[in-house]
CSV table of C-alpha atoms in Angstrom, one decimal:
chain,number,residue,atom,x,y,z
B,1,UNK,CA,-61.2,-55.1,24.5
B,2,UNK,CA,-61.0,-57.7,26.7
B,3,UNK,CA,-62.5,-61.5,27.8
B,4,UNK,CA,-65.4,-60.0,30.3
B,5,UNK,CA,-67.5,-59.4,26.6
B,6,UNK,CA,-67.3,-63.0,25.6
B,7,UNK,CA,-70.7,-64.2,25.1
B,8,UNK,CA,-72.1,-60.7,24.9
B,9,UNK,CA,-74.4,-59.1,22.6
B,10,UNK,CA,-72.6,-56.3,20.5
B,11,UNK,CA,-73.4,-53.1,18.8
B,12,UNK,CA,-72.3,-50.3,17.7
B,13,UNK,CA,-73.4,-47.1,18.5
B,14,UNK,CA,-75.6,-46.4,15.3
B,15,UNK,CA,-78.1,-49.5,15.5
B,16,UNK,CA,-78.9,-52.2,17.8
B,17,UNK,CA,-79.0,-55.5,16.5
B,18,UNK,CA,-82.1,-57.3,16.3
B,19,UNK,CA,-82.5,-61.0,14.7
B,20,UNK,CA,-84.3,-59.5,11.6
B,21,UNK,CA,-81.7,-57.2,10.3
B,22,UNK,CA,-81.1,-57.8,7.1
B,23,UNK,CA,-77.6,-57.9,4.9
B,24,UNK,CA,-78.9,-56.3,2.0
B,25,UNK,CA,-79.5,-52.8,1.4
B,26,UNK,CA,-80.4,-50.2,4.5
B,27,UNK,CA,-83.9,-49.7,3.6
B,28,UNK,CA,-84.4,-53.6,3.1
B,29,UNK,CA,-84.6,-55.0,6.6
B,30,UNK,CA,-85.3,-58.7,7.2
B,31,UNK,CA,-84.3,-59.8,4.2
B,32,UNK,CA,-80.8,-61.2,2.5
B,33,UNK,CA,-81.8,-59.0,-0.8
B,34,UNK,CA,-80.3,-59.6,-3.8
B,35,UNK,CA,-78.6,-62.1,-6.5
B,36,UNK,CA,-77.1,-64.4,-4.2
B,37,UNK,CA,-75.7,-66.9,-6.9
B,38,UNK,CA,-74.4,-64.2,-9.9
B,39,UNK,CA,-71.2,-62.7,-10.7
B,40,UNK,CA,-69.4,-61.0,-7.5
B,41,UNK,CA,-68.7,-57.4,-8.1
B,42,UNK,CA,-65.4,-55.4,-7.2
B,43,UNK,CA,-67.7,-53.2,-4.8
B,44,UNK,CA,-71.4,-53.7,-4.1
B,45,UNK,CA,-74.3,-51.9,-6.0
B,46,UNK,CA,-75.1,-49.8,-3.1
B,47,UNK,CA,-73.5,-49.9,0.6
B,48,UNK,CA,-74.9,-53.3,2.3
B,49,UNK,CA,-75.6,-53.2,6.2
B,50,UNK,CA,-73.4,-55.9,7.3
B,51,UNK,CA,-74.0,-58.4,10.4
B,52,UNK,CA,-71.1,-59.9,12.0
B,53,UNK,CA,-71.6,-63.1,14.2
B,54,UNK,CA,-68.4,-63.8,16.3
B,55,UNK,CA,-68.4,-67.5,17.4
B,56,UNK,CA,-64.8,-67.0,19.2
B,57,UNK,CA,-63.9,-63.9,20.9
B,58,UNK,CA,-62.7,-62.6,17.2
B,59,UNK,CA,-63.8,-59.6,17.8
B,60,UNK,CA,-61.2,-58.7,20.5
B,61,UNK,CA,-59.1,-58.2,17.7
B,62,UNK,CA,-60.5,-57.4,14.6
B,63,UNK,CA,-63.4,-54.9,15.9
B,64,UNK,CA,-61.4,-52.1,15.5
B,65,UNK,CA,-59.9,-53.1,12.1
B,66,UNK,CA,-63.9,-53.9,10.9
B,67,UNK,CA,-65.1,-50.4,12.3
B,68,UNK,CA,-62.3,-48.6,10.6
B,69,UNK,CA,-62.9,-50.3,7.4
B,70,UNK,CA,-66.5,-49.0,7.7
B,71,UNK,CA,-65.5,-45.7,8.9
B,72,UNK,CA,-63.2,-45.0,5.3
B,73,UNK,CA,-65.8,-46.5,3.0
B,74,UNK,CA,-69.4,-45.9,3.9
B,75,UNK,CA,-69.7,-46.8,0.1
B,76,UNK,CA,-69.3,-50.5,1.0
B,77,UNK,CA,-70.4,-51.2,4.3
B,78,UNK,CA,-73.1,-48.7,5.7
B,79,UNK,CA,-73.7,-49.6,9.0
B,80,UNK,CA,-72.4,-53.0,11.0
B,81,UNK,CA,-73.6,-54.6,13.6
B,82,UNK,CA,-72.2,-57.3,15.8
B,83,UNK,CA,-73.9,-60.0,17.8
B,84,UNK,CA,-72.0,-63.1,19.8
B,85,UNK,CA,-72.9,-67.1,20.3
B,86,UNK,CA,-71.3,-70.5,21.9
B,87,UNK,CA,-69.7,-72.1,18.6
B,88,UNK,CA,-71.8,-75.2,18.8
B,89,UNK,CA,-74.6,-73.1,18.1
B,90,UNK,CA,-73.4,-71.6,15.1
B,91,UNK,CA,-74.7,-74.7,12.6
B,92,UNK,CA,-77.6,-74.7,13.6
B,93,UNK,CA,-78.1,-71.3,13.6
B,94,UNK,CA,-77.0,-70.5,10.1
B,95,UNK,CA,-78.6,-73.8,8.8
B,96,UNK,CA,-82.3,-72.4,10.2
B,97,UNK,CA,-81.6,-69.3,8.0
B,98,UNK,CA,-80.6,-71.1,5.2
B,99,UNK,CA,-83.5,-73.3,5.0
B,100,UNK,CA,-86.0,-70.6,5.5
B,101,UNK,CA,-83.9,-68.6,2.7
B,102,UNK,CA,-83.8,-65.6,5.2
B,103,UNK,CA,-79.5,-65.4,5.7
B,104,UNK,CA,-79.1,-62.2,7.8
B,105,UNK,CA,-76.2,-63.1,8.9
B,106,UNK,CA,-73.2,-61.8,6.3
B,107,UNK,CA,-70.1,-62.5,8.6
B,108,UNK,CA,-69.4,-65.1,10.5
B,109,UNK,CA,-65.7,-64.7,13.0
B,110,UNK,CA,-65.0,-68.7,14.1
B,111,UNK,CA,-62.4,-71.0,15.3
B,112,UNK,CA,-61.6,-74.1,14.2
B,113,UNK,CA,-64.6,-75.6,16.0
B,114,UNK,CA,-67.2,-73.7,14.3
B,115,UNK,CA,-65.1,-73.7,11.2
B,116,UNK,CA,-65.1,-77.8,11.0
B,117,UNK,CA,-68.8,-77.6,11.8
B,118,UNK,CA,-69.9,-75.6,8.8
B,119,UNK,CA,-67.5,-77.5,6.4
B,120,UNK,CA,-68.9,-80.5,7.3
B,121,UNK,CA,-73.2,-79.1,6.6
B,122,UNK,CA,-71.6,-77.5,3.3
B,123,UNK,CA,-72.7,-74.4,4.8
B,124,UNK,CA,-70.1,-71.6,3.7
B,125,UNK,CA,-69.2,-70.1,0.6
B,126,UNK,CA,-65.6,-70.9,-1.1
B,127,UNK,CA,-63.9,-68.1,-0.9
B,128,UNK,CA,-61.1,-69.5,-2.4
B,129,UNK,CA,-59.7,-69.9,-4.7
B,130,UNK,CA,-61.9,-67.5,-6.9
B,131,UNK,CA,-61.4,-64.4,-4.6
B,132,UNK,CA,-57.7,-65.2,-4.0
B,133,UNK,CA,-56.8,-62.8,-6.3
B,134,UNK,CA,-58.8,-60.0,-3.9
B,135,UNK,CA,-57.4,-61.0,-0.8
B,136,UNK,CA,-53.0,-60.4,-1.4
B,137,UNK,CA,-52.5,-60.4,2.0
B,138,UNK,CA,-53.1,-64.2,2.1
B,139,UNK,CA,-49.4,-64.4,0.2
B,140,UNK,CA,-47.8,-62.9,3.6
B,141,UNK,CA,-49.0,-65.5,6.2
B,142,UNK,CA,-46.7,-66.3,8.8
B,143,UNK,CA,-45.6,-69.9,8.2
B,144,UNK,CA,-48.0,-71.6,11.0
B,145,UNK,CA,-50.8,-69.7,10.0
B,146,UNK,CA,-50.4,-70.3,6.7
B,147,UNK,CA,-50.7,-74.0,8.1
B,148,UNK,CA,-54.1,-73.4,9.1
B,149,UNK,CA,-55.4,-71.5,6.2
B,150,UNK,CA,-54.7,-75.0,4.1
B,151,UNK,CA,-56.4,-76.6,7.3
B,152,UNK,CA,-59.8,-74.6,6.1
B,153,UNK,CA,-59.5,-75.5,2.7
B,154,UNK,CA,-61.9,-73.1,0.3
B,155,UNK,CA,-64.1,-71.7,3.1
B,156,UNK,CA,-62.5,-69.8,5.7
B,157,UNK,CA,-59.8,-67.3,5.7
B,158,UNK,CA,-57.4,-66.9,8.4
B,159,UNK,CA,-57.8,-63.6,9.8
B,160,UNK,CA,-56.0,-64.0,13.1
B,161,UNK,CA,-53.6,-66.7,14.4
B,162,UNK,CA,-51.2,-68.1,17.5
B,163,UNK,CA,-49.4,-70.9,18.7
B,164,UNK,CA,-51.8,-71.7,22.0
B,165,UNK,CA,-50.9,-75.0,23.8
B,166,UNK,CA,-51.7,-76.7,25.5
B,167,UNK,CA,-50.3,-75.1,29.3
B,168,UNK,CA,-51.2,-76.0,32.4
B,169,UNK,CA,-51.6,-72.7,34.4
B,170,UNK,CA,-51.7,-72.7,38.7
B,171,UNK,CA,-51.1,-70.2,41.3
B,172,UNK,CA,-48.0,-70.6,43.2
B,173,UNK,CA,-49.0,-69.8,46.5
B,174,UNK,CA,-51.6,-72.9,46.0
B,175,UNK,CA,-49.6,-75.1,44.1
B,176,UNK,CA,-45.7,-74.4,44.4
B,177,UNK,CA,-44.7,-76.7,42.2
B,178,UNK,CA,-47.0,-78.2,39.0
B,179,UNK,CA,-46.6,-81.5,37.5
B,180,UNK,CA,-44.8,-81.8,34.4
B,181,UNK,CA,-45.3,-85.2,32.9
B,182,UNK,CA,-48.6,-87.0,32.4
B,183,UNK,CA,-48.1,-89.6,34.5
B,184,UNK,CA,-47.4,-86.7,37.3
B,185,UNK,CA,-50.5,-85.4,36.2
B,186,UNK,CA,-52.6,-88.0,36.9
B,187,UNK,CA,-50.7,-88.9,39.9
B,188,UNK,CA,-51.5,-85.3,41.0
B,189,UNK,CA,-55.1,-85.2,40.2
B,190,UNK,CA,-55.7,-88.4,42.4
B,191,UNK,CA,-54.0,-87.0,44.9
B,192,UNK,CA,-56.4,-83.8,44.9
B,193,UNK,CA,-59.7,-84.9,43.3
B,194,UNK,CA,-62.0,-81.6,42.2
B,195,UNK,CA,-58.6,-79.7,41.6
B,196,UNK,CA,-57.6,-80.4,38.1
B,197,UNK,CA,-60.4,-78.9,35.3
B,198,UNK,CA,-60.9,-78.3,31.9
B,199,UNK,CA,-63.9,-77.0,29.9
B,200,UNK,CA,-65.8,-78.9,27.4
B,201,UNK,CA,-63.7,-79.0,23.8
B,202,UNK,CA,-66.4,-77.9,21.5
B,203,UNK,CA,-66.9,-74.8,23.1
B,204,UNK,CA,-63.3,-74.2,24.5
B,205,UNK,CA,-59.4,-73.3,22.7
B,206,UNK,CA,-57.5,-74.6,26.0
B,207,UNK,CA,-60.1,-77.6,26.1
B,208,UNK,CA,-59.6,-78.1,22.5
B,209,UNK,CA,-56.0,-77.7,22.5
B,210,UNK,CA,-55.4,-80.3,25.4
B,211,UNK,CA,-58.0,-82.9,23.7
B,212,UNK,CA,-55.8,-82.1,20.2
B,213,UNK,CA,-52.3,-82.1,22.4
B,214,UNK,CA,-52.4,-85.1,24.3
B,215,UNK,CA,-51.3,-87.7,21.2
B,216,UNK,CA,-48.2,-85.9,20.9
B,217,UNK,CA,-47.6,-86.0,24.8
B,218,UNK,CA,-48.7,-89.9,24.8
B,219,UNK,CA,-47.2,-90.9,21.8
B,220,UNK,CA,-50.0,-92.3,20.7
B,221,UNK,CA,-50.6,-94.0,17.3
B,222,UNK,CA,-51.6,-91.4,15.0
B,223,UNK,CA,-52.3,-88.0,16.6
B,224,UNK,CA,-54.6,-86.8,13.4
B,225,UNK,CA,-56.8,-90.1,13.7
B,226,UNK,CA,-58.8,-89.5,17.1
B,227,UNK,CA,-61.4,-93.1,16.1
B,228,UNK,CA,-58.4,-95.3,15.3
B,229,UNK,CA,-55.5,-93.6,16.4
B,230,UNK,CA,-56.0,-92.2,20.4
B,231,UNK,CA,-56.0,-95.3,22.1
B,232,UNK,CA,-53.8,-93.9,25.1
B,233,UNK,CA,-55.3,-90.5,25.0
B,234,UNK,CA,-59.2,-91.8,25.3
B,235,UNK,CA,-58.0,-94.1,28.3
B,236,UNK,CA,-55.5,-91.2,30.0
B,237,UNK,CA,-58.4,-89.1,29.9
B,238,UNK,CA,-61.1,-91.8,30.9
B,239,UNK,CA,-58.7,-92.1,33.9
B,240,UNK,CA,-57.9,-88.1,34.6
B,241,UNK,CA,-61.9,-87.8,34.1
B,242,UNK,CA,-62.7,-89.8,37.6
B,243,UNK,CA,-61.0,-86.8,39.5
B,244,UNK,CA,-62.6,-84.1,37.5
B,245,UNK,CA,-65.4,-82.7,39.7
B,246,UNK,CA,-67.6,-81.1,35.9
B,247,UNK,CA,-66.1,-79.5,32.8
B,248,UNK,CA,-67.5,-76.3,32.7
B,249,UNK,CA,-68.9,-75.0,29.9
B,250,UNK,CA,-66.4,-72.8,28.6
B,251,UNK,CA,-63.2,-71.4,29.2
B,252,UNK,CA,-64.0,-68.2,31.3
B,253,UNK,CA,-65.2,-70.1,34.3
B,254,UNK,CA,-61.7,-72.1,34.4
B,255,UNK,CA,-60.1,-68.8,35.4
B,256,UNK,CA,-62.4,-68.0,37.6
B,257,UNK,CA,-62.2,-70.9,39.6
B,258,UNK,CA,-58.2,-70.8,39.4
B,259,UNK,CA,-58.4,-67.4,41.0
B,260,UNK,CA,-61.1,-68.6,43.7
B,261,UNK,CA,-59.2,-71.4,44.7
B,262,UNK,CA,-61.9,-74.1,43.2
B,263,UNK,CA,-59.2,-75.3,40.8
B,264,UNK,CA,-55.8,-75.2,41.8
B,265,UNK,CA,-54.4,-76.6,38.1
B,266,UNK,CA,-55.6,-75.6,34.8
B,267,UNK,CA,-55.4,-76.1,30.8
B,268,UNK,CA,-54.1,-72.6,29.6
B,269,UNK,CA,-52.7,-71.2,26.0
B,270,UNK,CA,-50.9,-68.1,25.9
B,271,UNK,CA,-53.3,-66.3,25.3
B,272,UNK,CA,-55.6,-67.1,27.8
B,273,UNK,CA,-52.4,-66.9,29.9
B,274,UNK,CA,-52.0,-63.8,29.5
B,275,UNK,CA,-55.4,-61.7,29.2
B,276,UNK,CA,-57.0,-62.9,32.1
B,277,UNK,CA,-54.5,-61.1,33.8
B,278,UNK,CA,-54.2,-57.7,31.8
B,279,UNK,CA,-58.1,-58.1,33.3
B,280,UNK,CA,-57.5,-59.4,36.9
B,281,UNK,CA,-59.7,-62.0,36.4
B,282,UNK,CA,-56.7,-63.9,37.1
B,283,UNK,CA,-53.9,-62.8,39.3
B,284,UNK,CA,-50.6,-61.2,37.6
B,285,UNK,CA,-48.4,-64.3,39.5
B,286,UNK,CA,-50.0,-67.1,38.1
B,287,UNK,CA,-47.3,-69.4,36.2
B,288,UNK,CA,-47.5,-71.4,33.2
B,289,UNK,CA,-45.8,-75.4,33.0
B,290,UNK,CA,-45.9,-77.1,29.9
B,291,UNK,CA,-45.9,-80.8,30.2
B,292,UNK,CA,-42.7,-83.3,28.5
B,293,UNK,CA,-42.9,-84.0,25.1
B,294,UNK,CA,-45.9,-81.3,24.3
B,295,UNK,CA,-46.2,-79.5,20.9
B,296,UNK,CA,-48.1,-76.5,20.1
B,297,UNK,CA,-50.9,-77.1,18.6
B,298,UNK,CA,-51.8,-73.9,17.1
B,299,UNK,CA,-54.7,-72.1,16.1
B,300,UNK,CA,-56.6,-69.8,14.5
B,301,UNK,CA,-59.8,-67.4,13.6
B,302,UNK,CA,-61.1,-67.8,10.3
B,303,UNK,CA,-63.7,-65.4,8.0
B,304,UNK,CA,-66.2,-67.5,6.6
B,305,UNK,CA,-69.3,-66.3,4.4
B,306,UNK,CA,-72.5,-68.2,4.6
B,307,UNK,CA,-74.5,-69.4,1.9
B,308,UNK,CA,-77.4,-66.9,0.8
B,309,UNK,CA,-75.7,-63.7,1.1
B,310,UNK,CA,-76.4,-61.6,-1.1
B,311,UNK,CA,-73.6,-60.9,-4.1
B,312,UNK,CA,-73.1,-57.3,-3.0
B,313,UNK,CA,-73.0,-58.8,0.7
B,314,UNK,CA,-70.0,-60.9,-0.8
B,315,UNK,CA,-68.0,-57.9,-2.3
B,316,UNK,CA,-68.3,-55.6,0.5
B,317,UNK,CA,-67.0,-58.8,2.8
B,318,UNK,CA,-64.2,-59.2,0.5
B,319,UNK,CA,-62.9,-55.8,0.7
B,320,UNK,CA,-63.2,-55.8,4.3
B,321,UNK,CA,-61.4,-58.8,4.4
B,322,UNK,CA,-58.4,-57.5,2.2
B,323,UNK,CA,-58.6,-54.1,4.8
B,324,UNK,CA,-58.0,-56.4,7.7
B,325,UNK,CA,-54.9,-58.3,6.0
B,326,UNK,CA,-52.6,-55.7,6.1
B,327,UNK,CA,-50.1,-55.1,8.3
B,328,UNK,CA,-51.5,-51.9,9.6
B,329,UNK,CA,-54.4,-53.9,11.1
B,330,UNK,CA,-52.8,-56.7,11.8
B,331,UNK,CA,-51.1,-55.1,14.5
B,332,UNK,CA,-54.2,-54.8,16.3
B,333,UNK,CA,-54.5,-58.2,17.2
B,334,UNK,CA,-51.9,-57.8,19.6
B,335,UNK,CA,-55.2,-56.8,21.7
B,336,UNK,CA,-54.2,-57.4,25.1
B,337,UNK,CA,-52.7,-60.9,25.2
B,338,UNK,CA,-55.9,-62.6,24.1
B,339,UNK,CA,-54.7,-64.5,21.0
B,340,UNK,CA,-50.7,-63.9,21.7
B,341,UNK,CA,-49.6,-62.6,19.5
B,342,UNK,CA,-52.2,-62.7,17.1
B,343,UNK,CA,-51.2,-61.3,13.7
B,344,UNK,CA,-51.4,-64.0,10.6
B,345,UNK,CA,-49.2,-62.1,8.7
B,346,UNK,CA,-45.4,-61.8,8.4
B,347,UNK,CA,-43.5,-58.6,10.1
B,348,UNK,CA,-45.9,-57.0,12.5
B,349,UNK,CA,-43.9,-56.5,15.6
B,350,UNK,CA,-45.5,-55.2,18.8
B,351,UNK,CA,-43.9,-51.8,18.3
B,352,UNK,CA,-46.6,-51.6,15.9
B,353,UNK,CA,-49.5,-52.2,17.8
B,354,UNK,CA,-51.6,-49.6,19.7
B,355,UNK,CA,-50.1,-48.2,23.0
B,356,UNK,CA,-52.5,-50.1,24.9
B,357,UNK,CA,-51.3,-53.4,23.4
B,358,UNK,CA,-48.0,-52.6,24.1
B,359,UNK,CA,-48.1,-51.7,27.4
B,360,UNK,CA,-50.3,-54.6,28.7
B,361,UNK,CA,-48.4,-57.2,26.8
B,362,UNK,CA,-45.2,-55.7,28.3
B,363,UNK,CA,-46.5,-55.8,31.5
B,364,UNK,CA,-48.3,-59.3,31.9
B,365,UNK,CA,-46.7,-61.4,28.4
B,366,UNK,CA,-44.2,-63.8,29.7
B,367,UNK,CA,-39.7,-63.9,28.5
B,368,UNK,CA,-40.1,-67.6,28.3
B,369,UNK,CA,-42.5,-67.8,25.5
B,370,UNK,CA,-40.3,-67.1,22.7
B,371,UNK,CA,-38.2,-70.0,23.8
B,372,UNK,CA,-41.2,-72.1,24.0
B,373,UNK,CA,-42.4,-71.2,20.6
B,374,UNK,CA,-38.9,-71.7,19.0
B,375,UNK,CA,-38.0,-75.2,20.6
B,376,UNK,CA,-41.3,-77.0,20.4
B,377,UNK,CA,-42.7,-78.5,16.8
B,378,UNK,CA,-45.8,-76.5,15.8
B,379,UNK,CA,-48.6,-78.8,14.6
B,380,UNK,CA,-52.2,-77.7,13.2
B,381,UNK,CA,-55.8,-79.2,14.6
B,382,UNK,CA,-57.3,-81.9,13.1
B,383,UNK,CA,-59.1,-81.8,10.0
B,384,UNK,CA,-63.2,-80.8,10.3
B,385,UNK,CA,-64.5,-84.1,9.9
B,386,UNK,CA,-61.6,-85.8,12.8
B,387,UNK,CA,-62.3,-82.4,14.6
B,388,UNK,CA,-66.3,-83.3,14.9
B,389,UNK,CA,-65.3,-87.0,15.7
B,390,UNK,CA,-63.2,-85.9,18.5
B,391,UNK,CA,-65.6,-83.7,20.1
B,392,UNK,CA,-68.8,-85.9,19.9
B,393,UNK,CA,-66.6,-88.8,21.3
B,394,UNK,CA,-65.1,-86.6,23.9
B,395,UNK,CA,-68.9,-86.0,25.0
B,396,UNK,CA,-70.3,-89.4,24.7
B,397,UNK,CA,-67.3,-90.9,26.3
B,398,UNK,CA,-65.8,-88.6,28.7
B,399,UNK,CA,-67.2,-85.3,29.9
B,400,UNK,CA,-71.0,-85.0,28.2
B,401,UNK,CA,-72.6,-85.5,31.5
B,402,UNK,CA,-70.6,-83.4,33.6
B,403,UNK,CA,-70.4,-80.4,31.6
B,404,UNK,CA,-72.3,-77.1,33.9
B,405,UNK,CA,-73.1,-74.1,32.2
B,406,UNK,CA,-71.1,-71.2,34.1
């Protein structure tokens, strides 16, 4: 699995997906059939075709734990199909099928963008803590993710998780030697204007994780209060925004233009470190500089269930769920690189990921991350409702009307 799929539509070989699948029962297409509202059974009345919308990339990680699942109990889930979308669509989406009472959609795979969006529109189920006692893996999260489940509150559940950035990422033979403070980055992005880019927040992890990073590197007020508290971050990037040519509108076309040579300096996490070049999108020698003071911000993919599902819709998600917790499947978030390392849960080493994981992350992962993860304080994103100011100020302030679709 890799980047190149992000965006695309998904399905597996048994069905295509079509907007009008339903998440009820296989001979009830088009509809969300069912008590939606009663008592949540261990298993479902009758296998439910489930529909998975990734918002994220997720499903370079978790696809093969979700078609297992399906492949050992054909009693729960039937048939699955998978479909993708930009997270700022995702509200909007799920709040037209709610209003129309017509929910087809029985997973949803987000980040912490999409996450925030839906908390805010009261738009998923609490899983928690009712189901808790379904979902044991949840008492083995690493310490950082279990930072982000509290982050998500009742809704989501973390299903995948890594420390990210923010990095600045360059090519050596373009840029021998990166800037490593923010004042030398601004200094450098005046000296070569159209060189420096990021994507748009809401719809990128590096272009999140820099917006969410930069408090911490400024030493700015309060780095959890983006309206009150980001004084020096809204001005440093006011000021870094005059020698930004557009923010693209999503992460993928950052790497492309650091391979092409249209960016010279980029925002990075390790994961997108690291993937791009298990793919070649990006060349193997590209370097990663982190800049003084920085703290990981880390992040995560939550689970979340919308609203309307059907109750045997909810059981068969729950046992999924508790499938992909384990340690077993765990160890195929390793992926290649994508969300380095990936696995939420404590005492997955790579040894027990699939070959191909190992191989490419031995390959193309870098010796200096564990030192970087060790010595630098780990902090979580903002909260959903500080999460939505920061975008929508972030695109009525600084980048809104130079964002291009790639």
């Amino acid at each position: 699995m890799g980047m190149t799929r992000r965006g695309a539509l998904m399905v597996t070989a048994s069905s295509l997906f079509v907007g009008a699948v339903g998440c009820g029962a296989p001979d009830s297409p088009g509809k969300s059939s069912g008590d939606t509202t009663g008592e949540v059974p261990e298993r479902p009345g009758r296998a439910v075709t489930l529909n998975v919308l990734d918002v994220a990339g997720n499903l370079q990680l978790t696809q093969g734990m979700i078609d297992e699942f399906v492949s050992k109990n054909s009693g729960v889930i039937s048939r699955v199909t998978y479909s993708k979308a930009p997270a700022p669509e995702l509200a909007g989406k799920i709040k037209a099928q709610q209003g129309a009472d017509r929910v087809d959609i029985g997973l949803v795979l987000t980040g912490v963008d999409g996450l925030a969006a839906g908390i805010e529109q009261g738009l998923w189920i609490d899983v928690l803590p009712k189901f808790q006692d379904r979902l044991s893996g949840m008492g083995n999260y690493l310490q950082p993710a279990a930072a982000m489940q509290q982050l998500a509150g009742n809704a989501g559940v973390t299903v995948t998780y890594y420390p990210s950035g923010p990095l600045l990422e360059y090519l050596p033979s373009r840029l021998p030697t990166p800037p490593t403070s923010a004042d030398a980055l601004l200094a450098w992005a005046k000296s070569n204007p159209k060189k420096f880019q990021y994507a748009r927040p809401a719809n990128s992890g590096p272009g999140r994780t820099f917006l969410m990073g930069l408090p911490y590197i400024l030493d700015d007020t309060n780095p959890k209060d983006p309206t009150a508290g980001w004084d020096k971050t809204w001005a440093f990037l006011k000021e870094l925004g005059q020698y930004v040519d557009y923010y693209p509108s999503g992460t993928t076309e950052t790497m492309k233009n650091l391979a092409n040579g249209t960016a010279h300096l980029i925002v990075s996490t390790t994961g997108w470190d690291i993937n791009p070049r298990v793919l070649g999108t990006v060349p193997k020698d590209a370097r990663i500089a982190t800049i003084d003071g920085f703290h990981w911000v880390t992040d995560a993919h939550y689970a979340v269930l919308p609203k309307g599902i059907s109750t045997d819709t909810q059981a068969a998600v729950l046992a999924l769920l508790a499938f992909m917790l384990t340690p077993e499947q765990q160890a195929k978030a390793y992926d290649e690189g994508y969300f380095y390392p990936g696995p939420a849960v404590k005492d997955v080493g790579l040894s027990s990921a699939p070959q191909k994981s190992q191989d490419a992350i031995r390959e193309f992962g870098r010796s200096e991350y564990d030192a970087l993860i060790a010595g630098n304080p780990t902090e979580v994103p903002l909260d959903a409702k500080s999460l939505v100011a920061a975008f929508n100020r972030w695109d009525r302030e600084i980048g809104g009307g130079k964002v291009k679709q790639g």
